[in-house]
mmCIF file of C-alpha atoms in Angstrom:
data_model
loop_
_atom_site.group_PDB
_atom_site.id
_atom_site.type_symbol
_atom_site.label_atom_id
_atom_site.label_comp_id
_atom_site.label_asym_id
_atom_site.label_seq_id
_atom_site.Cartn_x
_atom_site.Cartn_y
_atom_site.Cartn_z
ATOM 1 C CA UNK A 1 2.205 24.432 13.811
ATOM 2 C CA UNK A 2 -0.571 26.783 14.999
ATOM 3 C CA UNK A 3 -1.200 30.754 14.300
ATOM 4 C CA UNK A 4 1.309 33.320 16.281
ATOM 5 C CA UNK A 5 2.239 30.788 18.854
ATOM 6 C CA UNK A 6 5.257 29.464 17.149
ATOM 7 C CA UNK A 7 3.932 25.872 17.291
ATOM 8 C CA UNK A 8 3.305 26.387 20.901
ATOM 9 C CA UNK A 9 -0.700 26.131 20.340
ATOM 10 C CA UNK A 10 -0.550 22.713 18.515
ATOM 11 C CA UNK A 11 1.005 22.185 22.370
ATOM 12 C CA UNK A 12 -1.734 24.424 24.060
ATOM 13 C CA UNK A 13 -4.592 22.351 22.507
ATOM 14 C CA UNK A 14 -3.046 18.719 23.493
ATOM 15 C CA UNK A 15 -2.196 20.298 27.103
ATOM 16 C CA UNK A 16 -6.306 20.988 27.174
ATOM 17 C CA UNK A 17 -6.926 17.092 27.113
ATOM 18 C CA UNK A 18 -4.075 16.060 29.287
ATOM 19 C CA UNK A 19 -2.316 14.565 26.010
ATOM 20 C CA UNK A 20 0.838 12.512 25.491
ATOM 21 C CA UNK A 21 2.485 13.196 22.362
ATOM 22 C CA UNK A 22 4.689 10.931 20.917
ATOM 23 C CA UNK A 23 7.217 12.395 18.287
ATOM 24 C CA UNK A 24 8.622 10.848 15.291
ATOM 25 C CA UNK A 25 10.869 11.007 12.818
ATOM 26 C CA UNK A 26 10.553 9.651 8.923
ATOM 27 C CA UNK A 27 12.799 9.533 6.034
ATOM 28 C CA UNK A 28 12.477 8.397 2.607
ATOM 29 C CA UNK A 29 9.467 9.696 1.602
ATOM 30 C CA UNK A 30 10.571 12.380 -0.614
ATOM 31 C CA UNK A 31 13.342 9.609 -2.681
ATOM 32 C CA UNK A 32 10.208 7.806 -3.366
ATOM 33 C CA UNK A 33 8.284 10.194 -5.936
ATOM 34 C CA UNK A 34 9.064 12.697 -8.601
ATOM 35 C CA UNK A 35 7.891 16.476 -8.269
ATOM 36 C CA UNK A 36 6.082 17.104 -11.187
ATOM 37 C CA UNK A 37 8.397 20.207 -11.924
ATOM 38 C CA UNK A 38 10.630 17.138 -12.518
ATOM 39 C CA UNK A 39 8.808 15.023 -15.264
ATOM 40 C CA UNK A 40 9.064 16.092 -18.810
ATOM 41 C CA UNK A 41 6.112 17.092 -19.972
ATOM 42 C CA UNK A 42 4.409 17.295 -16.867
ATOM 43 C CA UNK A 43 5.746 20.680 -16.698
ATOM 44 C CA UNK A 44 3.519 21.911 -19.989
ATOM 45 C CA UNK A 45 0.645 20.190 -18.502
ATOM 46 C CA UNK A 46 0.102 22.036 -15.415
ATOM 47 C CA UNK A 47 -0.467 25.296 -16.291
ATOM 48 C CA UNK A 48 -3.096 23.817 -18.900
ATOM 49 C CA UNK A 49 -5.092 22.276 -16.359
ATOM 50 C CA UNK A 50 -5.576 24.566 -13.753
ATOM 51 C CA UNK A 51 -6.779 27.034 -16.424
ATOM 52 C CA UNK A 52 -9.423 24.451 -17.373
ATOM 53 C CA UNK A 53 -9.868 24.134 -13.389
ATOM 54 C CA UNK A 54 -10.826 27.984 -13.700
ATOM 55 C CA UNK A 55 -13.277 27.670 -16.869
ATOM 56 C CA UNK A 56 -15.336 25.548 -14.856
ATOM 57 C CA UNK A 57 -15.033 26.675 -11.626
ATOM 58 C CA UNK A 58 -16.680 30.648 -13.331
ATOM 59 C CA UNK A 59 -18.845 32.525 -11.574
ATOM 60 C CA UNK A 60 -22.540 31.208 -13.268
ATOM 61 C CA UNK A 61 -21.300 27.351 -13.186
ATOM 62 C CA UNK A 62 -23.406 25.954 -10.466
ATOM 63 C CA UNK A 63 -20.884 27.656 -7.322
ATOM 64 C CA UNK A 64 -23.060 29.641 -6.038
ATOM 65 C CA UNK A 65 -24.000 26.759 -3.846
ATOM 66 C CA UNK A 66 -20.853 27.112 -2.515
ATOM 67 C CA UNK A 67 -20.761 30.354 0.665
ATOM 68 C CA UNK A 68 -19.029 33.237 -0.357
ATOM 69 C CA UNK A 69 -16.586 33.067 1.923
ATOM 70 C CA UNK A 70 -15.074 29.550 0.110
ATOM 71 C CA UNK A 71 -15.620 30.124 -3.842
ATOM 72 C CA UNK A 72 -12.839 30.311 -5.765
ATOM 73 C CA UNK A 73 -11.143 33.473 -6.307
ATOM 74 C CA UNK A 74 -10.408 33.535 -10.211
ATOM 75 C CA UNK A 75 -7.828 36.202 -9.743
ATOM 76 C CA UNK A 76 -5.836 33.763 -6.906
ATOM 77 C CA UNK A 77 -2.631 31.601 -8.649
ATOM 78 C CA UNK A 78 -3.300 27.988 -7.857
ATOM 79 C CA UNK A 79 -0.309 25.447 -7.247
ATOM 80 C CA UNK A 80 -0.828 21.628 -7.869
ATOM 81 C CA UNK A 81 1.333 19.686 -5.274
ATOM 82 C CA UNK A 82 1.829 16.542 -7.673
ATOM 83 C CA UNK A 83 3.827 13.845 -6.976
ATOM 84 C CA UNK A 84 4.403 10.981 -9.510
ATOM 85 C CA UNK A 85 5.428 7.887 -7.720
ATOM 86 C CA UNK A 86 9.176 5.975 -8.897
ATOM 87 C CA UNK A 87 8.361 2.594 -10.300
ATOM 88 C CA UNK A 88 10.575 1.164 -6.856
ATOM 89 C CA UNK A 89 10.337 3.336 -4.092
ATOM 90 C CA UNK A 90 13.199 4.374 -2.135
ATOM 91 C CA UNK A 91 12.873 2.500 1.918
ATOM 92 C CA UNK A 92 11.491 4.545 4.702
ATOM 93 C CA UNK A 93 12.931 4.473 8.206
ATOM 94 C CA UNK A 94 11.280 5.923 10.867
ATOM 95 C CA UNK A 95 12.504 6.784 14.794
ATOM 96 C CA UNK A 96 9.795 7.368 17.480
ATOM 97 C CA UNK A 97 11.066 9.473 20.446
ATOM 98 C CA UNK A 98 10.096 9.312 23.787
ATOM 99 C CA UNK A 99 6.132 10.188 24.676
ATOM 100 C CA UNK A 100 5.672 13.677 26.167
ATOM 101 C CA UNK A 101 3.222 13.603 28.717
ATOM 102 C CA UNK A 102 1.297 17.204 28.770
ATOM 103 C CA UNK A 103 -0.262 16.503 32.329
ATOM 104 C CA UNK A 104 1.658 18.644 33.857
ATOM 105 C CA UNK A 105 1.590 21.536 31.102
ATOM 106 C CA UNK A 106 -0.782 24.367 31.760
ATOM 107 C CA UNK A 107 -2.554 24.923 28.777
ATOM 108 C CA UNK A 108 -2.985 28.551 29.246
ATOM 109 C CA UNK A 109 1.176 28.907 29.691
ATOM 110 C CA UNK A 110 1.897 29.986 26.323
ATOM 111 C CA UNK A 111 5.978 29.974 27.481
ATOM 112 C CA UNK A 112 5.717 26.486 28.725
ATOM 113 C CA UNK A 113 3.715 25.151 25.486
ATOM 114 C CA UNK A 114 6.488 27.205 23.577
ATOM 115 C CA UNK A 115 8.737 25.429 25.484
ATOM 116 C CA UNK A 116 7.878 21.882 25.088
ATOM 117 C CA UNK A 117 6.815 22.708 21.412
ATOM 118 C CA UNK A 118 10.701 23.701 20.532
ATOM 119 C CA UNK A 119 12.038 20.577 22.392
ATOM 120 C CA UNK A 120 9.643 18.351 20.410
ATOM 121 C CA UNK A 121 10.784 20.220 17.198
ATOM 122 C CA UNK A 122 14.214 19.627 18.104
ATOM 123 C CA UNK A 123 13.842 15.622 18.830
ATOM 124 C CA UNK A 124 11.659 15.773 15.123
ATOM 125 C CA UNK A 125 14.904 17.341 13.577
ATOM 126 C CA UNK A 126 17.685 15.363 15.127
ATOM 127 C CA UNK A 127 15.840 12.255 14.595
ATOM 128 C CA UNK A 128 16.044 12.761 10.620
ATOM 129 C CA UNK A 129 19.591 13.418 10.639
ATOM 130 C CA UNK A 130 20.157 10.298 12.768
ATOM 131 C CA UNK A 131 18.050 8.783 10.364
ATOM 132 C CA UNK A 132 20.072 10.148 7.657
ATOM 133 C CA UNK A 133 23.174 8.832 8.566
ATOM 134 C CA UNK A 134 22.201 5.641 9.428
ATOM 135 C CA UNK A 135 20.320 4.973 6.077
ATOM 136 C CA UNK A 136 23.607 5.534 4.646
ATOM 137 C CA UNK A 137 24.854 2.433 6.710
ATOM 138 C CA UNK A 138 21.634 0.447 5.295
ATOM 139 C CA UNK A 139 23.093 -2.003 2.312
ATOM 140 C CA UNK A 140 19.686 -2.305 1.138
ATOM 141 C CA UNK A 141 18.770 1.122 1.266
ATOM 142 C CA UNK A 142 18.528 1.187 -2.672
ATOM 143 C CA UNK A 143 15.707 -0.178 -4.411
ATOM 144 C CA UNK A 144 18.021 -2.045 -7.404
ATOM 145 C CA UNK A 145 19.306 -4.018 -4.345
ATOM 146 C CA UNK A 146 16.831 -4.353 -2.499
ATOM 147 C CA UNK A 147 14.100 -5.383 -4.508
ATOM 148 C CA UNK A 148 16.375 -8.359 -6.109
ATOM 149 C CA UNK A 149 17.561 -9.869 -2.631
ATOM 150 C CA UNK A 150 13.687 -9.850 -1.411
ATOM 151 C CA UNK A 151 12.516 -11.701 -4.757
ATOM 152 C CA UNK A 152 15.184 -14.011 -4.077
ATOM 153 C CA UNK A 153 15.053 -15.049 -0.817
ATOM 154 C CA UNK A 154 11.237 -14.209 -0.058
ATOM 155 C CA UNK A 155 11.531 -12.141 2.853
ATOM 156 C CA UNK A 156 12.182 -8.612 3.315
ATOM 157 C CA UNK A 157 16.116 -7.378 2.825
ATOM 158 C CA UNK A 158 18.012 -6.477 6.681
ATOM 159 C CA UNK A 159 18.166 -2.841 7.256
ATOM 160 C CA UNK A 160 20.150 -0.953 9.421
ATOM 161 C CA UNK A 161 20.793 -2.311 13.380
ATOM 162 C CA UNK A 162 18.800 -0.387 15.876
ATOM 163 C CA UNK A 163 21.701 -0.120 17.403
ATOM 164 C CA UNK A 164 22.991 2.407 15.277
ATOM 165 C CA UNK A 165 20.302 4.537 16.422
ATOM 166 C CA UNK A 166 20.732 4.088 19.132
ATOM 167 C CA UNK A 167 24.811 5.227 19.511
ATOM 168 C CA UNK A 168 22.975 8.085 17.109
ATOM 169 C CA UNK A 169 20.165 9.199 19.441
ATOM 170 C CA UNK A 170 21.737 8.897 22.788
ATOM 171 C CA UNK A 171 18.398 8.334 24.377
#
């Protein structure tokens, strides 16, 4: 990301040090965990605890240690990101792309960092569809099959050929 530039300063500041970034792709993260919008009871919870967040966070609580400029504005709405894990996680494949050397970026070329930001963006998102589609290929991409075959046999379950990734990615 990075203010304005449209993910062309995360690019700027790499070019400064003559970077190499090397782009990836992940998937299975989100299968893994349940948003707490979608746990019963959780739901109820939530809004209780931040409002006990605010009691103690009051002006007169011991936050005036804290600058001005970061204290807690009682009048601001704030969002818990909470994730409750699944008892057996869902498997995670990840795809790294090729390096992108920035030694021959000019830092101050916002157009070029632009440039090489949206082609790095681009690998990111074609990368998790690829990844995508060949989970769906992966036998042992669900945990109630998985799991069993690696108790079993002791080692972990096959996943998907790299090769399938490979026909997918046409490096």
């Amino acid at each position: 990301g990075g203010g304005g530039g449209g993910g062309g300063d995360f690019v700027r500041t790499a070019a400064k040090f003559n970077a190499t970034i090397v782009p990836f792709s992940s998937t299975g993260a989100a299968e893994s965990v349940r948003f707490w919008q979608d746990v019963p009871g959780l739901r109820e919870w939530v809004p209780t605890a931040q409002r006990e967040w605010q009691r103690r966070r009051a002006p007169g609580r011991g936050d005036n240690r804290i600058p001005r400029d970061f204290r807690y504005d009682s009048n601001q709405r704030v969002e818990i990101p909470l994730l409750v894990p699944k008892a057996l996680p869902s498997r995670h494949y990840y795809l790294f792309h090729q390096p992108i050397s920035l030694k021959e970026v000019d830092a101050r070329d916002r157009a070029a960092s632009a440039k090489v930001y949206r082609k790095i963006k681009q690998s990111i998102q074609r990368g998790c569809q690829d990844l995508l589609k060949a989970s769906n290929e992966d036998p042992f991409r669900e945990p109630w099959r998985r799991v069993p075959y690696e108790q079993v046999w002791q080692t972990p379950a096959p996943t998907v050929s790299s090769n399938v990734l490979n026909e997918l990615n046409q490096f």
